[in-house]
């Protein structure tokens, strides 16, 4: 009786402790606990990434096989996965600051001052033509950009173009030499400079887009039927439909650059509509941009009000929609397609449907870049050559088990190489009907409209939707229950504090300040929206 229970309980606790203790060992790179591999791996490539385990394992297996077959070399990849792109950016900032401080103080014997610390990676700093005129900060910046200061990591792989644009401007990313070695790859026929307004690689080759992404909506048609909502071709407006109150799954844009990008698509589409209407009526497009921005923010407010939560982990969205915990969600194409495939029944139908809203998303790239001071730059270049070759590109969307495809399951990403979109290769694709280069013209991304405001978009959504989420939902519930009284709706939709001009100027300036000051501004703005939403409740009920 009691004795056997006690023994069982003791064994259970012991097993739990063993499991906890063994986790760090299990998470160690393979070569660290396999001495045979440590001896045979002549070189180790270090890659920092937000990519999923399936992408990491498929590229590890394929690249190691490629190196064995072509060069009889044993190589290994150590993947560092700290989280989303915002975590990776924090690591790059911290590590490069320490590494350069060590060089500046140690090797050069210079004083490490707050000016030097702020200036060495300041992407906005314009250096004088004559180095003799440099201030200490400008000299530090020049020294860093001429240096091979490294952080023990070779490549930064995946996470949308925006973090790559900012980190190359800081000086953390450098030209790998791939374009010089294979100039024929970087042409309109194979990898164009841009498609639909989205850059496909950096003009100085400091980052290169290696696969494509669109943003869209995953829906559970059973839940939509239950709610009485018909959505044959879902668009962004569906996520703001009052009938979907507390039925929308969203990810947190402050954690993920790709999620912020999806919200940027919503703003761009509304701005495009406003500009097209203004041009038709011979009106100013400048005024139309501001109106489109406000309309986009209002749609984001409604979507935020419908949100069940803001997840820290993007794959949670299609997972929850699939099991019916949410009717619809905003997600990136490959998560949507992967879950659609996983949930197909014998007839080929799936509980989850993924749709890119027509004219509602650009086709953007997921890049890769060589980090400054990469310890294994030669091996990193070999990885890049493999990744951009037809052989490496097939891995992104070939079906599992096909010749040249992934081993376990299709990755459901779209290759960046245009020359793969022809019948010979498409026959092996998991998504042969998705033609990104043909559909790109349906949406033209205007970098001049919102690229400068990318950080501001994240800041605004946090202050307008995430922080005051309880008050936002209470206001939306009051509007729904009281049939949307005009006066209350007008207050709900007031976005003057975060209008287009302020996003490009005031908020952009706030984001240049130290983190503590940014937090104070964010708190102030969140409090403004809390008061506004409370007023909506009062007006709606009166």
Short mmCIF file of C-alpha atoms in Angstrom, two decimals:
data_model
loop_
_atom_site.label_atom_id
_atom_site.label_comp_id
_atom_site.label_asym_id
_atom_site.label_seq_id
_atom_site.Cartn_x
_atom_site.Cartn_y
_atom_site.Cartn_z
CA UNK A 1 0.00 0.00 0.00
CA UNK A 2 1.63 3.16 1.35
CA UNK A 3 5.17 1.80 0.94
CA UNK A 4 4.74 1.11 -2.79
CA UNK A 5 3.14 4.57 -3.24
CA UNK A 6 6.13 6.18 -1.53
CA UNK A 7 8.56 4.24 -3.76
CA UNK A 8 6.60 5.19 -6.90
CA UNK A 9 6.55 8.84 -5.82
CA UNK A 10 10.30 8.75 -5.07
CA UNK A 11 11.05 7.22 -8.50
CA UNK A 12 8.85 9.82 -10.20
CA UNK A 13 10.68 12.67 -8.43
CA UNK A 14 14.05 11.07 -9.24
CA UNK A 15 13.16 10.75 -12.94
CA UNK A 16 11.95 14.37 -13.00
CA UNK A 17 15.27 15.50 -11.45
CA UNK A 18 17.26 13.44 -13.98
CA UNK A 19 15.22 14.99 -16.79
CA UNK A 20 15.87 18.52 -15.49
CA UNK A 21 19.60 17.90 -14.98
CA UNK A 22 19.99 16.30 -18.43
CA UNK A 23 18.31 19.17 -20.35
CA UNK A 24 21.49 21.33 -20.61
CA UNK A 25 23.41 18.29 -21.90
CA UNK A 26 20.72 17.48 -24.43
CA UNK A 27 20.76 21.08 -25.65
CA UNK A 28 24.53 21.05 -26.12
CA UNK A 29 25.75 20.81 -29.71
CA UNK A 30 25.99 17.22 -30.94
CA UNK A 31 29.80 17.27 -31.19
CA UNK A 32 30.19 18.23 -27.48
CA UNK A 33 28.89 14.90 -26.22
CA UNK A 34 30.08 12.70 -29.09
CA UNK A 35 33.92 12.53 -28.97
CA UNK A 36 34.07 10.73 -32.35
CA UNK A 37 32.28 13.67 -33.98
CA UNK A 38 34.50 16.20 -32.17
CA UNK A 39 37.56 14.51 -33.69
CA UNK A 40 36.07 14.23 -37.16
CA UNK A 41 34.47 17.71 -37.39
CA UNK A 42 37.36 19.65 -38.83
CA UNK A 43 35.45 22.90 -38.60
CA UNK A 44 32.42 24.20 -36.78
CA UNK A 45 30.16 26.85 -38.30
CA UNK A 46 28.37 29.08 -35.76
CA UNK A 47 24.96 30.38 -36.87
CA UNK A 48 22.56 32.55 -34.85
CA UNK A 49 18.97 32.15 -36.00
CA UNK A 50 15.26 32.35 -35.11
CA UNK A 51 14.58 29.45 -37.54
CA UNK A 52 12.61 26.39 -36.49
CA UNK A 53 14.16 23.05 -35.61
CA UNK A 54 12.97 21.51 -38.91
CA UNK A 55 14.82 24.13 -40.99
CA UNK A 56 17.96 23.78 -38.84
CA UNK A 57 18.07 19.97 -38.99
CA UNK A 58 17.39 19.76 -42.75
CA UNK A 59 20.09 22.32 -43.63
CA UNK A 60 22.56 20.70 -41.22
CA UNK A 61 22.09 17.26 -42.79
CA UNK A 62 22.15 18.55 -46.38
CA UNK A 63 25.19 20.82 -45.93
CA UNK A 64 27.24 18.18 -44.11
CA UNK A 65 26.44 15.68 -46.86
CA UNK A 66 27.33 18.28 -49.53
CA UNK A 67 30.71 19.01 -47.90
CA UNK A 68 31.51 15.29 -47.59
CA UNK A 69 30.66 14.64 -51.22
CA UNK A 70 32.32 17.71 -52.75
CA UNK A 71 35.35 18.23 -50.51
CA UNK A 72 35.60 15.09 -48.33
CA UNK A 73 35.36 17.43 -45.33
CA UNK A 74 33.57 16.77 -42.05
CA UNK A 75 31.90 19.95 -40.83
CA UNK A 76 29.37 20.72 -38.14
CA UNK A 77 26.91 23.55 -37.49
CA UNK A 78 26.41 24.95 -34.02
CA UNK A 79 23.02 26.68 -34.03
CA UNK A 80 22.37 29.41 -31.47
CA UNK A 81 18.65 30.00 -30.98
CA UNK A 82 18.02 32.67 -28.33
CA UNK A 83 14.45 33.39 -29.48
CA UNK A 84 13.01 35.84 -32.02
CA UNK A 85 14.87 38.52 -33.98
CA UNK A 86 14.52 41.13 -31.23
CA UNK A 87 16.47 38.80 -28.85
CA UNK A 88 19.10 38.22 -31.53
CA UNK A 89 19.47 41.98 -32.06
CA UNK A 90 20.01 42.50 -28.32
CA UNK A 91 22.73 39.82 -28.34
CA UNK A 92 24.49 41.40 -31.34
CA UNK A 93 24.44 44.83 -29.65
CA UNK A 94 25.77 43.49 -26.35
CA UNK A 95 28.44 41.20 -27.82
CA UNK A 96 29.79 43.73 -30.34
CA UNK A 97 29.91 46.39 -27.62
CA UNK A 98 32.00 44.09 -25.37
CA UNK A 99 34.22 42.97 -28.25
CA UNK A 100 34.93 46.49 -29.48
CA UNK A 101 35.44 47.80 -25.93
CA UNK A 102 38.07 45.09 -25.48
CA UNK A 103 39.81 46.17 -28.72
CA UNK A 104 39.53 49.92 -28.00
CA UNK A 105 40.79 49.73 -24.41
CA UNK A 106 43.05 46.67 -24.61
CA UNK A 107 44.80 46.69 -27.99
CA UNK A 108 44.55 50.44 -28.68
CA UNK A 109 44.88 51.64 -25.08
CA UNK A 110 42.12 54.24 -25.53
CA UNK A 111 39.54 55.56 -23.04
CA UNK A 112 36.13 53.89 -23.21
CA UNK A 113 33.74 56.84 -22.75
CA UNK A 114 29.94 57.07 -23.10
CA UNK A 115 30.52 59.00 -26.37
CA UNK A 116 32.66 56.17 -27.82
CA UNK A 117 30.19 53.49 -26.60
CA UNK A 118 27.27 55.28 -28.30
CA UNK A 119 29.09 56.21 -31.52
CA UNK A 120 30.94 53.06 -32.65
CA UNK A 121 27.73 51.39 -33.96
CA UNK A 122 25.67 54.54 -34.64
CA UNK A 123 24.21 53.99 -38.10
CA UNK A 124 23.18 57.65 -38.39
CA UNK A 125 26.69 59.01 -37.84
CA UNK A 126 28.16 60.65 -40.96
CA UNK A 127 31.96 60.61 -40.84
CA UNK A 128 34.05 63.62 -41.98
CA UNK A 129 35.94 63.16 -45.27
CA UNK A 130 39.21 63.88 -43.44
CA UNK A 131 39.90 61.46 -40.51
CA UNK A 132 42.05 64.22 -38.93
CA UNK A 133 38.77 66.06 -38.14
CA UNK A 134 37.25 63.08 -36.27
CA UNK A 135 35.87 63.52 -32.76
CA UNK A 136 36.66 60.55 -30.43
CA UNK A 137 33.20 59.12 -31.27
CA UNK A 138 33.75 59.45 -35.02
CA UNK A 139 37.22 57.92 -34.69
CA UNK A 140 35.68 54.95 -32.80
CA UNK A 141 33.08 54.50 -35.53
CA UNK A 142 35.74 54.61 -38.27
CA UNK A 143 37.97 52.18 -36.33
CA UNK A 144 35.09 49.73 -35.86
CA UNK A 145 34.11 49.81 -39.56
CA UNK A 146 37.74 49.14 -40.56
CA UNK A 147 38.16 46.33 -38.02
CA UNK A 148 37.70 42.57 -37.91
CA UNK A 149 36.19 42.71 -34.40
CA UNK A 150 34.10 39.55 -34.00
CA UNK A 151 31.82 37.83 -31.51
CA UNK A 152 32.56 34.16 -32.27
CA UNK A 153 29.52 33.77 -34.57
CA UNK A 154 29.75 33.39 -38.35
CA UNK A 155 26.27 33.89 -39.78
CA UNK A 156 22.95 35.54 -38.90
CA UNK A 157 20.24 33.51 -40.66
CA UNK A 158 16.53 34.39 -40.94
CA UNK A 159 14.05 36.83 -39.44
CA UNK A 160 12.86 39.24 -42.16
CA UNK A 161 14.73 42.03 -43.93
CA UNK A 162 14.30 44.86 -41.38
CA UNK A 163 16.76 43.62 -38.69
CA UNK A 164 19.28 42.90 -41.45
CA UNK A 165 18.95 46.43 -42.85
CA UNK A 166 19.50 48.01 -39.40
CA UNK A 167 22.34 45.67 -38.38
CA UNK A 168 24.21 46.13 -41.64
CA UNK A 169 23.92 49.91 -41.13
CA UNK A 170 25.36 49.51 -37.61
CA UNK A 171 28.34 47.71 -39.16
CA UNK A 172 27.72 44.24 -37.74
CA UNK A 173 27.13 42.60 -41.15
CA UNK A 174 29.70 42.48 -43.96
CA UNK A 175 29.91 41.39 -47.60
CA UNK A 176 30.66 37.65 -47.70
CA UNK A 177 32.07 37.79 -51.23
CA UNK A 178 29.31 35.51 -52.61
CA UNK A 179 28.09 38.02 -55.23
CA UNK A 180 31.65 38.60 -56.44
CA UNK A 181 32.16 34.85 -56.78
CA UNK A 182 28.78 34.20 -58.45
CA UNK A 183 27.75 37.47 -60.21
CA UNK A 184 25.47 35.47 -62.54
CA UNK A 185 23.19 34.60 -59.59
CA UNK A 186 22.40 38.25 -58.80
CA UNK A 187 20.61 39.09 -62.04
CA UNK A 188 16.96 39.70 -63.00
CA UNK A 189 16.73 36.13 -64.31
CA UNK A 190 17.84 34.43 -61.07
CA UNK A 191 17.74 36.72 -57.99
CA UNK A 192 16.40 40.20 -58.88
CA UNK A 193 17.35 43.32 -56.89
CA UNK A 194 13.73 43.93 -55.89
CA UNK A 195 10.25 42.60 -56.56
CA UNK A 196 7.06 44.53 -55.89
CA UNK A 197 9.03 47.25 -54.09
CA UNK A 198 10.70 44.83 -51.63
CA UNK A 199 14.53 44.69 -51.75
CA UNK A 200 15.82 41.14 -52.28
CA UNK A 201 19.39 41.92 -51.20
CA UNK A 202 21.52 44.75 -49.86
CA UNK A 203 23.09 47.03 -52.55
CA UNK A 204 26.48 46.35 -50.90
CA UNK A 205 25.73 42.59 -50.51
CA UNK A 206 25.95 42.75 -46.69
CA UNK A 207 22.75 40.68 -46.51
CA UNK A 208 21.09 38.45 -49.10
CA UNK A 209 17.50 37.20 -49.23
CA UNK A 210 17.54 33.38 -49.46
CA UNK A 211 13.82 32.49 -49.39
CA UNK A 212 10.49 34.31 -49.71
CA UNK A 213 7.62 35.04 -47.35
CA UNK A 214 4.15 36.50 -47.57
CA UNK A 215 1.81 37.30 -44.70
CA UNK A 216 -1.75 36.20 -44.40
CA UNK A 217 -4.61 34.75 -42.46
CA UNK A 218 -5.20 31.23 -41.20
CA UNK A 219 -8.86 30.40 -40.63
CA UNK A 220 -10.84 27.55 -39.11
CA UNK A 221 -13.97 27.30 -41.28
CA UNK A 222 -15.85 25.22 -38.68
CA UNK A 223 -15.52 28.03 -36.11
CA UNK A 224 -16.42 30.70 -38.71
CA UNK A 225 -19.57 28.71 -39.59
CA UNK A 226 -20.51 28.56 -35.91
CA UNK A 227 -20.11 32.36 -35.71
CA UNK A 228 -22.14 32.86 -38.90
CA UNK A 229 -19.21 34.36 -40.82
CA UNK A 230 -18.62 33.54 -44.49
CA UNK A 231 -15.04 34.15 -45.66
CA UNK A 232 -14.38 32.62 -49.07
CA UNK A 233 -11.42 34.95 -49.73
CA UNK A 234 -10.42 36.33 -46.31
CA UNK A 235 -8.81 39.78 -46.17
CA UNK A 236 -7.38 41.84 -43.29
CA UNK A 237 -10.82 43.39 -42.61
CA UNK A 238 -12.09 39.95 -41.53
CA UNK A 239 -9.82 40.06 -38.46
CA UNK A 240 -11.52 43.30 -37.36
CA UNK A 241 -15.07 41.97 -37.77
CA UNK A 242 -17.00 42.45 -34.48
CA UNK A 243 -18.41 38.90 -34.81
CA UNK A 244 -14.84 37.67 -34.20
CA UNK A 245 -14.64 39.33 -30.76
CA UNK A 246 -12.06 37.38 -28.67
CA UNK A 247 -11.70 34.89 -31.55
CA UNK A 248 -8.52 36.22 -33.22
CA UNK A 249 -5.04 34.85 -32.47
CA UNK A 250 -2.13 37.32 -32.75
CA UNK A 251 1.59 37.28 -32.03
CA UNK A 252 3.43 40.05 -30.18
CA UNK A 253 5.08 42.51 -32.62
CA UNK A 254 7.53 43.66 -29.92
CA UNK A 255 9.07 40.17 -29.94
CA UNK A 256 9.04 39.44 -33.67
CA UNK A 257 10.11 41.55 -36.64
CA UNK A 258 8.05 39.40 -39.01
CA UNK A 259 4.86 40.11 -37.03
CA UNK A 260 5.56 43.87 -37.17
CA UNK A 261 6.00 43.40 -40.93
CA UNK A 262 2.50 41.88 -41.17
CA UNK A 263 1.02 44.94 -39.41
CA UNK A 264 3.02 47.14 -41.81
CA UNK A 265 1.25 45.32 -44.69
CA UNK A 266 -2.14 46.36 -43.23
CA UNK A 267 -1.02 50.01 -43.06
CA UNK A 268 0.44 49.89 -46.58
CA UNK A 269 -2.77 48.46 -48.07
CA UNK A 270 -4.93 51.18 -46.44
CA UNK A 271 -2.47 53.88 -47.57
CA UNK A 272 -2.54 52.48 -51.12
CA UNK A 273 -6.36 52.59 -51.15
CA UNK A 274 -6.38 56.20 -49.92
CA UNK A 275 -3.75 57.33 -52.44
CA UNK A 276 -5.54 55.60 -55.34
CA UNK A 277 -8.83 57.30 -54.36
CA UNK A 278 -7.10 60.71 -54.03
CA UNK A 279 -5.38 60.39 -57.42
CA UNK A 280 -8.72 59.47 -59.02
CA UNK A 281 -10.24 62.69 -57.62
CA UNK A 282 -7.17 64.82 -58.38
CA UNK A 283 -6.40 65.36 -54.67
CA UNK A 284 -3.12 65.51 -52.76
CA UNK A 285 -1.50 62.13 -52.12
CA UNK A 286 0.32 63.53 -49.04
CA UNK A 287 -2.98 64.09 -47.25
CA UNK A 288 -4.15 60.68 -48.48
CA UNK A 289 -1.11 58.96 -46.93
CA UNK A 290 -1.99 60.42 -43.52
CA UNK A 291 -5.64 59.34 -43.94
CA UNK A 292 -4.61 55.83 -45.04
CA UNK A 293 -2.26 55.55 -42.05
CA UNK A 294 -5.13 56.50 -39.68
CA UNK A 295 -7.48 54.00 -41.38
CA UNK A 296 -4.81 51.30 -41.03
CA UNK A 297 -4.33 52.07 -37.31
CA UNK A 298 -8.12 51.90 -36.80
CA UNK A 299 -8.21 48.46 -38.42
CA UNK A 300 -5.28 47.37 -36.20
CA UNK A 301 -7.25 48.66 -33.17
CA UNK A 302 -10.26 46.52 -34.12
CA UNK A 303 -8.05 43.48 -34.77
CA UNK A 304 -6.33 44.10 -31.41
CA UNK A 305 -9.74 44.36 -29.72
CA UNK A 306 -10.71 40.98 -31.21
CA UNK A 307 -7.44 39.36 -30.08
CA UNK A 308 -7.63 36.54 -27.52
CA UNK A 309 -3.95 37.19 -26.72
CA UNK A 310 -0.61 38.33 -28.12
CA UNK A 311 1.57 35.21 -28.20
CA UNK A 312 5.37 35.33 -27.76
CA UNK A 313 5.67 32.39 -30.11
CA UNK A 314 4.37 32.72 -33.72
CA UNK A 315 3.61 28.99 -34.35
CA UNK A 316 1.05 29.14 -31.50
CA UNK A 317 -1.29 31.08 -33.87
CA UNK A 318 -2.02 28.37 -36.49
CA UNK A 319 -1.91 25.70 -33.74
CA UNK A 320 -4.71 27.43 -31.82
CA UNK A 321 -6.75 28.16 -34.95
CA UNK A 322 -6.38 24.51 -35.98
CA UNK A 323 -7.87 23.17 -32.73
CA UNK A 324 -10.66 25.77 -32.71
CA UNK A 325 -9.33 27.90 -29.83
CA UNK A 326 -9.53 30.83 -32.27
CA UNK A 327 -11.50 31.39 -35.48
CA UNK A 328 -8.70 33.12 -37.35
CA UNK A 329 -5.20 34.45 -36.89
CA UNK A 330 -2.49 36.47 -38.56
CA UNK A 331 0.49 34.37 -39.60
CA UNK A 332 3.38 34.00 -42.00
CA UNK A 333 2.79 31.74 -45.00
CA UNK A 334 5.03 28.80 -44.09
CA UNK A 335 3.44 28.30 -40.64
CA UNK A 336 -0.01 28.43 -42.22
CA UNK A 337 0.90 25.97 -44.98
CA UNK A 338 2.71 23.58 -42.62
CA UNK A 339 -0.32 23.30 -40.31
CA UNK A 340 -2.65 22.98 -43.30
CA UNK A 341 -0.60 19.94 -44.40
CA UNK A 342 -0.31 18.41 -40.91
CA UNK A 343 -4.10 18.48 -40.46
CA UNK A 344 -5.20 17.05 -43.81
CA UNK A 345 -7.57 14.12 -43.56
CA UNK A 346 -7.75 11.14 -45.96
CA UNK A 347 -9.86 13.13 -48.42
CA UNK A 348 -7.21 15.88 -48.51
CA UNK A 349 -9.32 18.44 -46.61
CA UNK A 350 -7.82 20.32 -43.69
CA UNK A 351 -9.32 22.02 -40.64
CA UNK A 352 -7.02 24.97 -41.25
CA UNK A 353 -6.93 27.16 -44.35
CA UNK A 354 -4.20 29.71 -45.09
CA UNK A 355 -4.83 32.66 -47.42
CA UNK A 356 -2.64 35.61 -48.42
CA UNK A 357 -5.12 38.52 -48.80
CA UNK A 358 -5.23 39.59 -52.45
CA UNK A 359 -3.32 42.85 -52.73
CA UNK A 360 -2.72 42.70 -48.96
CA UNK A 361 0.86 41.50 -48.69
CA UNK A 362 4.13 41.98 -50.47
CA UNK A 363 6.51 39.13 -51.15
CA UNK A 364 9.48 39.81 -48.91
CA UNK A 365 12.70 37.94 -48.26
CA UNK A 366 14.16 36.13 -45.30
CA UNK A 367 17.89 36.99 -45.42
CA UNK A 368 21.22 35.61 -44.31
CA UNK A 369 24.43 37.57 -43.61
CA UNK A 370 28.07 37.13 -42.67
CA UNK A 371 28.90 38.75 -39.32
CA UNK A 372 31.92 41.03 -38.94
CA UNK A 373 34.93 39.12 -37.61
CA UNK A 374 33.39 35.72 -38.42
CA UNK A 375 35.81 33.08 -37.04
CA UNK A 376 35.10 30.69 -39.94
CA UNK A 377 34.47 33.05 -42.86
CA UNK A 378 35.73 30.51 -45.42
CA UNK A 379 33.28 27.83 -44.23
CA UNK A 380 30.51 30.42 -43.96
CA UNK A 381 31.02 31.27 -47.64
CA UNK A 382 30.77 27.55 -48.49
CA UNK A 383 27.43 27.43 -46.61
CA UNK A 384 26.18 30.50 -48.52
CA UNK A 385 27.24 28.96 -51.84
CA UNK A 386 25.30 25.82 -50.96
CA UNK A 387 22.26 27.77 -49.71
CA UNK A 388 21.98 29.85 -52.91
CA UNK A 389 22.78 27.00 -55.34
CA UNK A 390 19.85 25.20 -56.98
CA UNK A 391 20.67 22.23 -54.73
CA UNK A 392 20.28 24.27 -51.54
CA UNK A 393 17.25 26.21 -52.79
CA UNK A 394 15.30 23.01 -53.55
CA UNK A 395 15.26 22.21 -49.82
CA UNK A 396 12.91 25.15 -49.15
CA UNK A 397 9.85 23.74 -50.95
CA UNK A 398 10.57 20.29 -52.34
CA UNK A 399 8.32 17.56 -50.91
CA UNK A 400 9.90 15.33 -48.27
CA UNK A 401 11.56 12.25 -49.74
CA UNK A 402 11.88 13.61 -53.29
CA UNK A 403 15.32 13.65 -54.94
CA UNK A 404 17.06 16.73 -53.48
CA UNK A 405 14.22 17.40 -51.03
CA UNK A 406 14.17 17.41 -47.22
CA UNK A 407 14.38 14.14 -45.28
CA UNK A 408 11.55 14.48 -42.77
CA UNK A 409 8.93 16.94 -44.02
CA UNK A 410 8.48 19.80 -46.48
CA UNK A 411 9.68 23.15 -45.11
CA UNK A 412 6.97 25.02 -47.10
CA UNK A 413 9.15 28.06 -47.78
CA UNK A 414 9.49 29.55 -51.26
CA UNK A 415 12.95 29.62 -52.91
CA UNK A 416 14.34 33.04 -53.86
CA UNK A 417 15.79 31.74 -57.14
CA UNK A 418 13.47 32.65 -60.00
CA UNK A 419 14.93 29.90 -62.24
CA UNK A 420 13.37 27.19 -60.00
CA UNK A 421 9.81 28.26 -60.91
CA UNK A 422 9.60 26.11 -64.04
CA UNK A 423 7.88 22.81 -64.67
CA UNK A 424 10.96 20.60 -64.19
CA UNK A 425 11.32 21.75 -60.57
CA UNK A 426 7.70 22.69 -59.75
CA UNK A 427 6.69 19.03 -60.19
CA UNK A 428 8.59 18.32 -56.92
CA UNK A 429 7.32 21.43 -55.04
CA UNK A 430 5.00 21.10 -52.04
CA UNK A 431 3.39 24.37 -53.23
CA UNK A 432 3.52 24.24 -57.05
CA UNK A 433 0.62 26.68 -57.45
CA UNK A 434 2.17 29.52 -55.44
CA UNK A 435 3.92 31.75 -57.98
CA UNK A 436 5.47 34.63 -56.00
CA UNK A 437 7.05 36.38 -58.99
CA UNK A 438 3.76 36.45 -60.91
CA UNK A 439 1.62 37.68 -57.99
CA UNK A 440 4.08 40.26 -56.70
CA UNK A 441 2.58 43.05 -58.82
CA UNK A 442 -0.77 42.81 -56.99
CA UNK A 443 0.86 44.60 -54.04
CA UNK A 444 3.63 47.15 -54.40
CA UNK A 445 5.54 47.83 -51.21
CA UNK A 446 6.38 51.54 -50.89
CA UNK A 447 9.43 51.70 -48.64
CA UNK A 448 9.23 55.51 -48.63
CA UNK A 449 5.84 55.35 -46.90
CA UNK A 450 6.53 53.21 -43.83
CA UNK A 451 10.08 51.78 -43.76
CA UNK A 452 11.29 54.69 -41.59
CA UNK A 453 8.36 54.12 -39.24
CA UNK A 454 8.96 50.38 -38.74
CA UNK A 455 10.15 50.80 -35.14
CA UNK A 456 7.35 53.32 -34.54
CA UNK A 457 4.73 50.79 -35.71
CA UNK A 458 5.90 48.34 -33.04
CA UNK A 459 5.94 51.13 -30.39
CA UNK A 460 2.44 52.35 -31.35
CA UNK A 461 0.83 48.89 -31.33
CA UNK A 462 2.33 48.18 -27.91
CA UNK A 463 0.94 51.44 -26.49
CA UNK A 464 -2.39 51.38 -28.35
CA UNK A 465 -3.31 47.67 -28.20
CA UNK A 466 -1.03 45.50 -26.04
CA UNK A 467 -0.62 47.51 -22.82
CA UNK A 468 -4.26 48.72 -22.58
CA UNK A 469 -5.68 45.44 -23.96
CA UNK A 470 -8.24 45.07 -21.14
CA UNK A 471 -9.57 48.61 -21.65
CA UNK A 472 -9.50 48.21 -25.46
CA UNK A 473 -11.62 45.05 -25.22
CA UNK A 474 -14.05 46.68 -22.78
CA UNK A 475 -14.50 49.62 -25.19
CA UNK A 476 -15.03 47.29 -28.17
CA UNK A 477 -17.54 45.17 -26.19
CA UNK A 478 -19.46 48.34 -25.23
CA UNK A 479 -19.56 49.47 -28.89
CA UNK A 480 -20.80 46.03 -30.04
CA UNK A 481 -23.47 45.79 -27.30
CA UNK A 482 -24.79 49.30 -27.97
CA UNK A 483 -24.84 49.08 -31.77
CA UNK A 484 -21.85 51.38 -32.39
CA UNK A 485 -23.16 54.84 -31.37
CA UNK A 486 -21.45 57.43 -33.63
CA UNK A 487 -20.05 59.64 -30.84
CA UNK A 488 -18.43 56.69 -29.04
CA UNK A 489 -17.00 55.29 -32.33
CA UNK A 490 -15.45 58.70 -33.11
CA UNK A 491 -13.62 58.68 -29.74
CA UNK A 492 -12.55 55.03 -30.18
CA UNK A 493 -10.98 55.86 -33.55
CA UNK A 494 -9.02 58.93 -32.38
CA UNK A 495 -5.38 58.29 -33.33
CA UNK A 496 -4.14 61.89 -33.48
CA UNK A 497 -1.46 61.15 -30.82
CA UNK A 498 0.07 58.55 -33.16
CA UNK A 499 -0.69 60.13 -36.53
CA UNK A 500 1.50 59.69 -39.61
CA UNK A 501 3.63 62.79 -39.10
CA UNK A 502 4.24 61.98 -35.43
CA UNK A 503 5.18 58.37 -36.24
CA UNK A 504 7.81 59.54 -38.73
CA UNK A 505 9.22 62.29 -36.52
CA UNK A 506 8.39 62.44 -32.77
CA UNK A 507 8.11 58.68 -32.19
CA UNK A 508 11.13 57.98 -34.41
CA UNK A 509 13.10 60.44 -32.21
CA UNK A 510 11.87 58.77 -29.00
CA UNK A 511 13.25 55.45 -30.30
CA UNK A 512 16.75 56.97 -30.52
CA UNK A 513 16.70 57.71 -26.77
CA UNK A 514 17.93 55.35 -24.02
CA UNK A 515 15.59 52.45 -23.18
CA UNK A 516 14.49 54.02 -19.86
CA UNK A 517 13.23 57.17 -21.61
CA UNK A 518 11.51 55.08 -24.28
CA UNK A 519 9.67 53.19 -21.50
CA UNK A 520 8.46 56.45 -19.92
CA UNK A 521 7.07 57.67 -23.27
CA UNK A 522 5.46 54.28 -23.90
CA UNK A 523 3.83 54.32 -20.46
CA UNK A 524 2.50 57.83 -21.06
CA UNK A 525 1.03 56.86 -24.44
CA UNK A 526 -0.51 53.65 -23.04
CA UNK A 527 -2.16 55.69 -20.27
CA UNK A 528 -3.56 58.09 -22.91
CA UNK A 529 -5.25 55.18 -24.73
CA UNK A 530 -6.50 53.65 -21.47
CA UNK A 531 -8.31 56.93 -20.67
CA UNK A 532 -9.63 57.11 -24.23
CA UNK A 533 -11.07 53.56 -24.12
CA UNK A 534 -12.67 54.16 -20.70
CA UNK A 535 -14.39 57.24 -22.17
CA UNK A 536 -15.70 55.11 -25.07
CA UNK A 537 -17.37 52.76 -22.54
CA UNK A 538 -19.08 55.70 -20.81
CA UNK A 539 -20.27 57.24 -24.10
CA UNK A 540 -21.46 53.92 -25.56
CA UNK A 541 -23.56 53.17 -22.48
CA UNK A 542 -25.04 56.65 -22.07
#
